[in-house]
XYZ file of C-alpha atoms in Angstrom:
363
model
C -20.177 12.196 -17.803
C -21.652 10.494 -14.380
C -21.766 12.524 -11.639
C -19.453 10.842 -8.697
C -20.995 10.997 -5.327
C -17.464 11.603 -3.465
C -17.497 12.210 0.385
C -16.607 15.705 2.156
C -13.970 16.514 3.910
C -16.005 17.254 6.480
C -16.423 13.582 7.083
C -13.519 12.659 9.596
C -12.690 9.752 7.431
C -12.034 11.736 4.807
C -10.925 15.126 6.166
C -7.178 14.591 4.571
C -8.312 13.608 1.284
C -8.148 15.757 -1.599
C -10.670 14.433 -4.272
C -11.379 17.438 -5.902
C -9.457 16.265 -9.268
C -11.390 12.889 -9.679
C -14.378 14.097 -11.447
C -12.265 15.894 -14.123
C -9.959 12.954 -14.759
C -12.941 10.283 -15.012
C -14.307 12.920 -18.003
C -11.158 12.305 -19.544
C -10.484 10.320 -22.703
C -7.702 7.760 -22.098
C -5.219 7.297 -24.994
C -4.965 3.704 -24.551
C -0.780 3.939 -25.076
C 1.388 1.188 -23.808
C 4.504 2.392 -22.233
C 7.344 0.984 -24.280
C 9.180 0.286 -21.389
C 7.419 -1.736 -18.845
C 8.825 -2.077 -14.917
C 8.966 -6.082 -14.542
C 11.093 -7.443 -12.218
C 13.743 -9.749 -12.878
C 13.495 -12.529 -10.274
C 15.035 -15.733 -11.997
C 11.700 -17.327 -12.563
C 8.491 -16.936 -14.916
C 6.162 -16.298 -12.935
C 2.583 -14.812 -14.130
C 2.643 -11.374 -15.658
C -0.187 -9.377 -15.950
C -0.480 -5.788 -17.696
C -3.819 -3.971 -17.623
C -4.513 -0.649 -19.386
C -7.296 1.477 -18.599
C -8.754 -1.526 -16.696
C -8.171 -4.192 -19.455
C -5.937 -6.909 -19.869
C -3.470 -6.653 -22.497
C -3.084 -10.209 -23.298
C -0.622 -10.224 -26.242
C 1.826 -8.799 -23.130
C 0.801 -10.649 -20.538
C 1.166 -14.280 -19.296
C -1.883 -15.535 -16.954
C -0.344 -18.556 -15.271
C -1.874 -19.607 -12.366
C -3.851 -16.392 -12.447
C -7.490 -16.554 -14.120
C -10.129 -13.490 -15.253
C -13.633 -13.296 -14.245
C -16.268 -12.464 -11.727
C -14.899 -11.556 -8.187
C -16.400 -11.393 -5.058
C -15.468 -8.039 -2.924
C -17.684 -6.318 -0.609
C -16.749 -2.561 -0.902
C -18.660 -2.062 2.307
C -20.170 1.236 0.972
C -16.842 2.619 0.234
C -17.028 5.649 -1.043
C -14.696 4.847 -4.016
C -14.721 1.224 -3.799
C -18.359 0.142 -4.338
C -17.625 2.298 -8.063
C -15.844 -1.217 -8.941
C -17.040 -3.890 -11.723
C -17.557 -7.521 -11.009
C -14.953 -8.516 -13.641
C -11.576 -8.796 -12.273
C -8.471 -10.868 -11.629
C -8.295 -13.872 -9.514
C -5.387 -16.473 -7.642
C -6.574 -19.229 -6.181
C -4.445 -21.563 -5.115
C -4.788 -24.807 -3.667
C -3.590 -26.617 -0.443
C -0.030 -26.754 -0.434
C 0.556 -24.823 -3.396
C 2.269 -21.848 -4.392
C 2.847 -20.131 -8.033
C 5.962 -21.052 -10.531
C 7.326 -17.474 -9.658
C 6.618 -14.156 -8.672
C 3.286 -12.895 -9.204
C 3.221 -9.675 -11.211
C 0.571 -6.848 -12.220
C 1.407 -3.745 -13.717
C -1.729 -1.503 -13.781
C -1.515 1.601 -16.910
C -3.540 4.574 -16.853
C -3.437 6.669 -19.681
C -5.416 9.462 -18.664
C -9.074 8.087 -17.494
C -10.730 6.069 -15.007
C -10.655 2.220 -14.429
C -12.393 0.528 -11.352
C -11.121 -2.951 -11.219
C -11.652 -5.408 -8.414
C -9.438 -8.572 -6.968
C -9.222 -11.772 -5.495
C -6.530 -13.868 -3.445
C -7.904 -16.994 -2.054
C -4.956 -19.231 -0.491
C -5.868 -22.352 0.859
C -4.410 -24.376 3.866
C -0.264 -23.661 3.690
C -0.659 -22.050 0.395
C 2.249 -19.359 -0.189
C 2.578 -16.367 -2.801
C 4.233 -13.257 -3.344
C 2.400 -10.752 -5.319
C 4.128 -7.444 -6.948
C 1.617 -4.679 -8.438
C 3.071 -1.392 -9.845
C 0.891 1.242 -10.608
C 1.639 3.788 -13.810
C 0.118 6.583 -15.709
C -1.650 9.670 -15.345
C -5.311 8.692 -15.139
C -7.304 7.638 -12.019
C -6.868 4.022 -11.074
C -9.289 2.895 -8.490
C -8.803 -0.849 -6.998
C -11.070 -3.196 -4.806
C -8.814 -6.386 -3.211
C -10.504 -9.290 -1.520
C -7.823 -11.248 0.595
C -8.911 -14.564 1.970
C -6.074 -17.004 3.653
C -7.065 -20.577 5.306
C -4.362 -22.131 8.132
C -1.378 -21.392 7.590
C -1.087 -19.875 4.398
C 1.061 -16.765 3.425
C 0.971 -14.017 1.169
C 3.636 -11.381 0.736
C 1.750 -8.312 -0.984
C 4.165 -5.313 -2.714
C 3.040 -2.366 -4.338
C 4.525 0.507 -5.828
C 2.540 4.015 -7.483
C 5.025 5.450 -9.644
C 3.275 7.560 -12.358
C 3.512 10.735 -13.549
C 0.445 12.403 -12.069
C -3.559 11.183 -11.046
C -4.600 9.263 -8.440
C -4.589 5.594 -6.978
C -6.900 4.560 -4.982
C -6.278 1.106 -3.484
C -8.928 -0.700 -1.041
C -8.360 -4.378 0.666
C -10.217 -6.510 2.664
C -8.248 -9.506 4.240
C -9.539 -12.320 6.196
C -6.654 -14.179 7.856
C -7.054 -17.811 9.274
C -4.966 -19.619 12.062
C -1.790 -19.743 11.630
C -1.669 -17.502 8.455
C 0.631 -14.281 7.670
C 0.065 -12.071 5.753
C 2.563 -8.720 4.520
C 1.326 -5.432 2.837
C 4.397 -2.785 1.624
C 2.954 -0.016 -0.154
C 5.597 2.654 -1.683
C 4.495 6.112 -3.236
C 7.197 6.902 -4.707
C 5.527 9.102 -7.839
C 3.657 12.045 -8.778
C -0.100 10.532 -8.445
C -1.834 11.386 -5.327
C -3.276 8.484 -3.207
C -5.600 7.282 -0.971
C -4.964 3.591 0.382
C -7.419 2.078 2.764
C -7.021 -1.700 4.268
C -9.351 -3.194 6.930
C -7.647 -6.524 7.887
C -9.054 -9.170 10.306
C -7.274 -11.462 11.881
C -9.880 -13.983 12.022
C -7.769 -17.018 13.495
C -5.515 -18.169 16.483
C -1.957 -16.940 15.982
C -2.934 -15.315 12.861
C -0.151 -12.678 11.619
C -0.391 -9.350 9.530
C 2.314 -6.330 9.069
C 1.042 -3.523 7.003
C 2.614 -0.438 6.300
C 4.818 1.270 3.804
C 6.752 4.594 2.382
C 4.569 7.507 1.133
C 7.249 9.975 -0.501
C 5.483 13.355 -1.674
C 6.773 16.562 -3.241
C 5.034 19.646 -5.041
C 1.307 19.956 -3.344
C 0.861 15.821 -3.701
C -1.219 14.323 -0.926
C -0.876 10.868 -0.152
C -3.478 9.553 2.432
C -3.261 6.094 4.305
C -5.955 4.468 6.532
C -6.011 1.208 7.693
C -7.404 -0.885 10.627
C -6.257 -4.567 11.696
C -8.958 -6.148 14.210
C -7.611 -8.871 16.106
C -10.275 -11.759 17.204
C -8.985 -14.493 18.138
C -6.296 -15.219 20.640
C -2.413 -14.824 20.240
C -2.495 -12.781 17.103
C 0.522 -10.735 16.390
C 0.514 -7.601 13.906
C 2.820 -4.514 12.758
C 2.053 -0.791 11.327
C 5.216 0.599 10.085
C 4.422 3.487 8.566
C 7.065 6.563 7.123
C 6.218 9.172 5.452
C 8.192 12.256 3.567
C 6.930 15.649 2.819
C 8.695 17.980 1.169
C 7.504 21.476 -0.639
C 3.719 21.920 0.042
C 3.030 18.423 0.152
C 0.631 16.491 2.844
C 1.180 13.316 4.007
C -1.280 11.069 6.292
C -1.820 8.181 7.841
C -4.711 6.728 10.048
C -3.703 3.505 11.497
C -5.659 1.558 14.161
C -5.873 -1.787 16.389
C -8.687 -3.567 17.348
C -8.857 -6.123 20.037
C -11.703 -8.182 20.518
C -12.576 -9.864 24.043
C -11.365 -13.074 22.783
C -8.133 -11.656 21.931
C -6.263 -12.452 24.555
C -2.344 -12.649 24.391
C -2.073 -10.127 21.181
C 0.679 -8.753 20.090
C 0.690 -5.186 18.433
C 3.006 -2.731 17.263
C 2.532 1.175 15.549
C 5.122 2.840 14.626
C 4.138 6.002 12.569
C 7.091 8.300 11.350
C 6.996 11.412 9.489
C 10.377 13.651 7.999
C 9.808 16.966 6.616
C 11.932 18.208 4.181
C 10.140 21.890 3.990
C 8.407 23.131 7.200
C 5.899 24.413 4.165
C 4.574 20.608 4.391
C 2.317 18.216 6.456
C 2.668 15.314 7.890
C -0.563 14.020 10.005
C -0.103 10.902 11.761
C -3.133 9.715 13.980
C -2.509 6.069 15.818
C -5.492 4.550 17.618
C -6.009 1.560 19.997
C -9.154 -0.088 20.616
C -8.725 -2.790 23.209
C -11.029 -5.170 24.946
C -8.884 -8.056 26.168
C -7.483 -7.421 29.277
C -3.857 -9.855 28.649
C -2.415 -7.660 25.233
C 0.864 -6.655 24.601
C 0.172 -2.969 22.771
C 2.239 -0.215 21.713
C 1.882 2.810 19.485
C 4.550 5.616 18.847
C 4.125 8.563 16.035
C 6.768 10.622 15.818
C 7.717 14.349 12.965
C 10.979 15.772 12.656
C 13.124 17.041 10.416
C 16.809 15.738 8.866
C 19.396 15.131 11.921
C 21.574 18.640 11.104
C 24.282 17.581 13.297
C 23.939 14.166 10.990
C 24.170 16.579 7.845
C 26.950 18.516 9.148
C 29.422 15.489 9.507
C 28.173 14.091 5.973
C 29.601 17.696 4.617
C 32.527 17.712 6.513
C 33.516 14.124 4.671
C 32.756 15.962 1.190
C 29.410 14.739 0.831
C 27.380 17.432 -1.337
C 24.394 19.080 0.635
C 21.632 17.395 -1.970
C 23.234 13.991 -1.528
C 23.448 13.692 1.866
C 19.783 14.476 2.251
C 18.911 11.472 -0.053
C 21.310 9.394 1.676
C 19.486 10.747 5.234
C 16.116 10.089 3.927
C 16.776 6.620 2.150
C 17.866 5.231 5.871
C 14.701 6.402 6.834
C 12.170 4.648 4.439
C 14.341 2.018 4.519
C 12.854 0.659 8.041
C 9.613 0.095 5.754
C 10.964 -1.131 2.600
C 13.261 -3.677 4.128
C 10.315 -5.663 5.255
C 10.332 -7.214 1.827
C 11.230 -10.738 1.461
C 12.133 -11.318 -2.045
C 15.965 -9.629 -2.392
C 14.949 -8.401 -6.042
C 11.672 -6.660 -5.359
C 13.268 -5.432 -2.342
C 16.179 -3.143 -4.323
C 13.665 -2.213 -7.073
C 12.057 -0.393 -4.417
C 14.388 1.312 -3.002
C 15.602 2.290 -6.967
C 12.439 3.451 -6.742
C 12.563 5.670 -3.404
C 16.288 6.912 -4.797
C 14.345 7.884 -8.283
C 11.958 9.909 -6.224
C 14.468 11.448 -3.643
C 16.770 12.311 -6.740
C 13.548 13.847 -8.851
C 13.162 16.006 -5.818
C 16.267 17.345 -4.798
């Protein structure tokens, strides 16, 4: 088995991470099992489907599209977990003006190893797509993403980790032109533990990014988020909307930070980091930062870590409501400031099926 240099705790990065289970489940054998049932998304449309076990394409279940395999270019930046990617990936690249024949899907299958795969989304000038990946097993999946967007283009990223157990890893590095967008949602809605790190730059004028998400943990899970948006040029606009639940022993995290270079004048950023505990035996950690060197920004950051509203409990009960269902109907409203965020209606309600899977599981 190869030794894995992992960092320590002890490096401030890092110091919410649990990594201690990695080596074991990378000395694993994976059984190579297709689930029978697989979690596409019915959107009205064909769009590319993509299923990877263990890393490799299962092509007899999968339809490419506009989507092609081969070498990617991602700079893990001496990522700890990152740089353990390959160089052979998947790629969309899309041309000016053009946009996929549906919804872009990946469903990523560990059965009990580890698989390091890197990615690529190029969009070129007013390009559009909307990309779903959904994350399943009980290995270690490990991820590299390189995001590139010229003028104007937009991309609408969704992801969902609902396996059974393991980890998922999941690194991106986005480039944004002028004019562009761009929309992360990540939900952790299984029993995997995570660590998600993004580092987007907003490299043109009026460029656009929200990032953020629902991490949803139970049992001694630890979900850990980190993610930096550098604004450089002028009239940029991004959002962090971050919410996390922790119930039982579980930690949740999230690291989320602005930069705003002297050119920057006239951004526009928003945190807002929210944590609910559902057992004062968990942890939620939330840690906002703002780094700002234009002197005409509009910046604001909030965190906030509470528990359910009682008096909002109280009046659910008093209209019959059962104790265990009002909590999930408390908790949905909560995530759903983060989930909402998705554009496409049907990916939208599978994840919150999702989030109502995870808060009935843990009731």
């Amino acid at each position: 088995m190869t030794l894995l240099e992992l960092p320590s705790a002890r490096d401030e990065s890092w110091r919410w991470s649990d990594l201690s289970s990695l080596p074991a489940i990378a000395g694993r054998q994976p059984a190579g099992t297709v689930p029978e049932a697989l979690p596409w998304i019915d959107c009205g449309g064909e769009g590319p489907r993509l299923l990877f076990v263990d890393g490799k394409l299962a092509a007899e279940q999968s339809n490419l599209g506009s989507v092609e395999l081969g070498t990617v270019t991602a700079d893990p930046a001496d990522h700890a977990l990152a740089r353990l990617v390959g160089s052979d990936g998947w790629k969309l690249r899309l041309g000016r003006d053009h946009a996929p024949t549906g919804l872009v899907q990946i469903v990523h299958v560990s059965t009990g190893g580890a698989d390091h795969l890197p990615s690529e989304i190029e969009l070129d000038v007013d390009a559009q797509a909307s990309v779903v990946e959904t994350y399943m097993g009980d290995g270690w999946i490990n991820r590299l993403a390189h995001i590139r967007l010229l003028k104007g283009a937009r991309l609408m990223l969704s992801r969902r980790v609902i396996g059974e157990g393991g980890y998922v890893s999941l690194s991106d590095r986005a480039s944004v032109g002028e004019g562009a967008s761009i929309t992360v949602t990540t939900l952790a809605a299984g029993r995997a533990d995570t660590r998600l790190d993004g580092r987007v730059v907003l490299a043109g004028e009026a460029a656009f990014a929200e990032v953020g998400g629902a991490l949803l943990a139970s049992g001694k899970q630890r979900h850990d988020a980190n993610l930096v948006i550098r604004h450089e040029q002028r009239s940029g606009m991004s959002r962090q909307v971050w919410r996390s639940v922790a119930d039982d022993a579980a930690i949740c995290s999230v690291a989320a930070r602005v930069e705003v270079a002297r050119a920057a004048q006239k951004t526009d950023g928003e945190q807002s980091l929210k944590g609910l505990l559902l057992n004062r035996g968990a942890t939620i950690n939330a840690k906002p930062e703002l780094e700002i060197f234009a002197d005409d920004v509009k910046c604001a950051h909030g965190a906030t870590v509470g528990e359910l509203d009682r008096n909002a409990l109280f009046y659910l009960a008093s209209r019959g409501v059962p104790r265990d269902e009002a909590k999930a109907l408390l908790t949905q409203a909560f995530v759903a400031d983060a989930i909402d965020r998705i554009g496409e209606a049907a990916v939208r309600e599978a994840f919150h099926q999702d989030a109502m899977a995870w808060l009935g599981a843990s009731s």
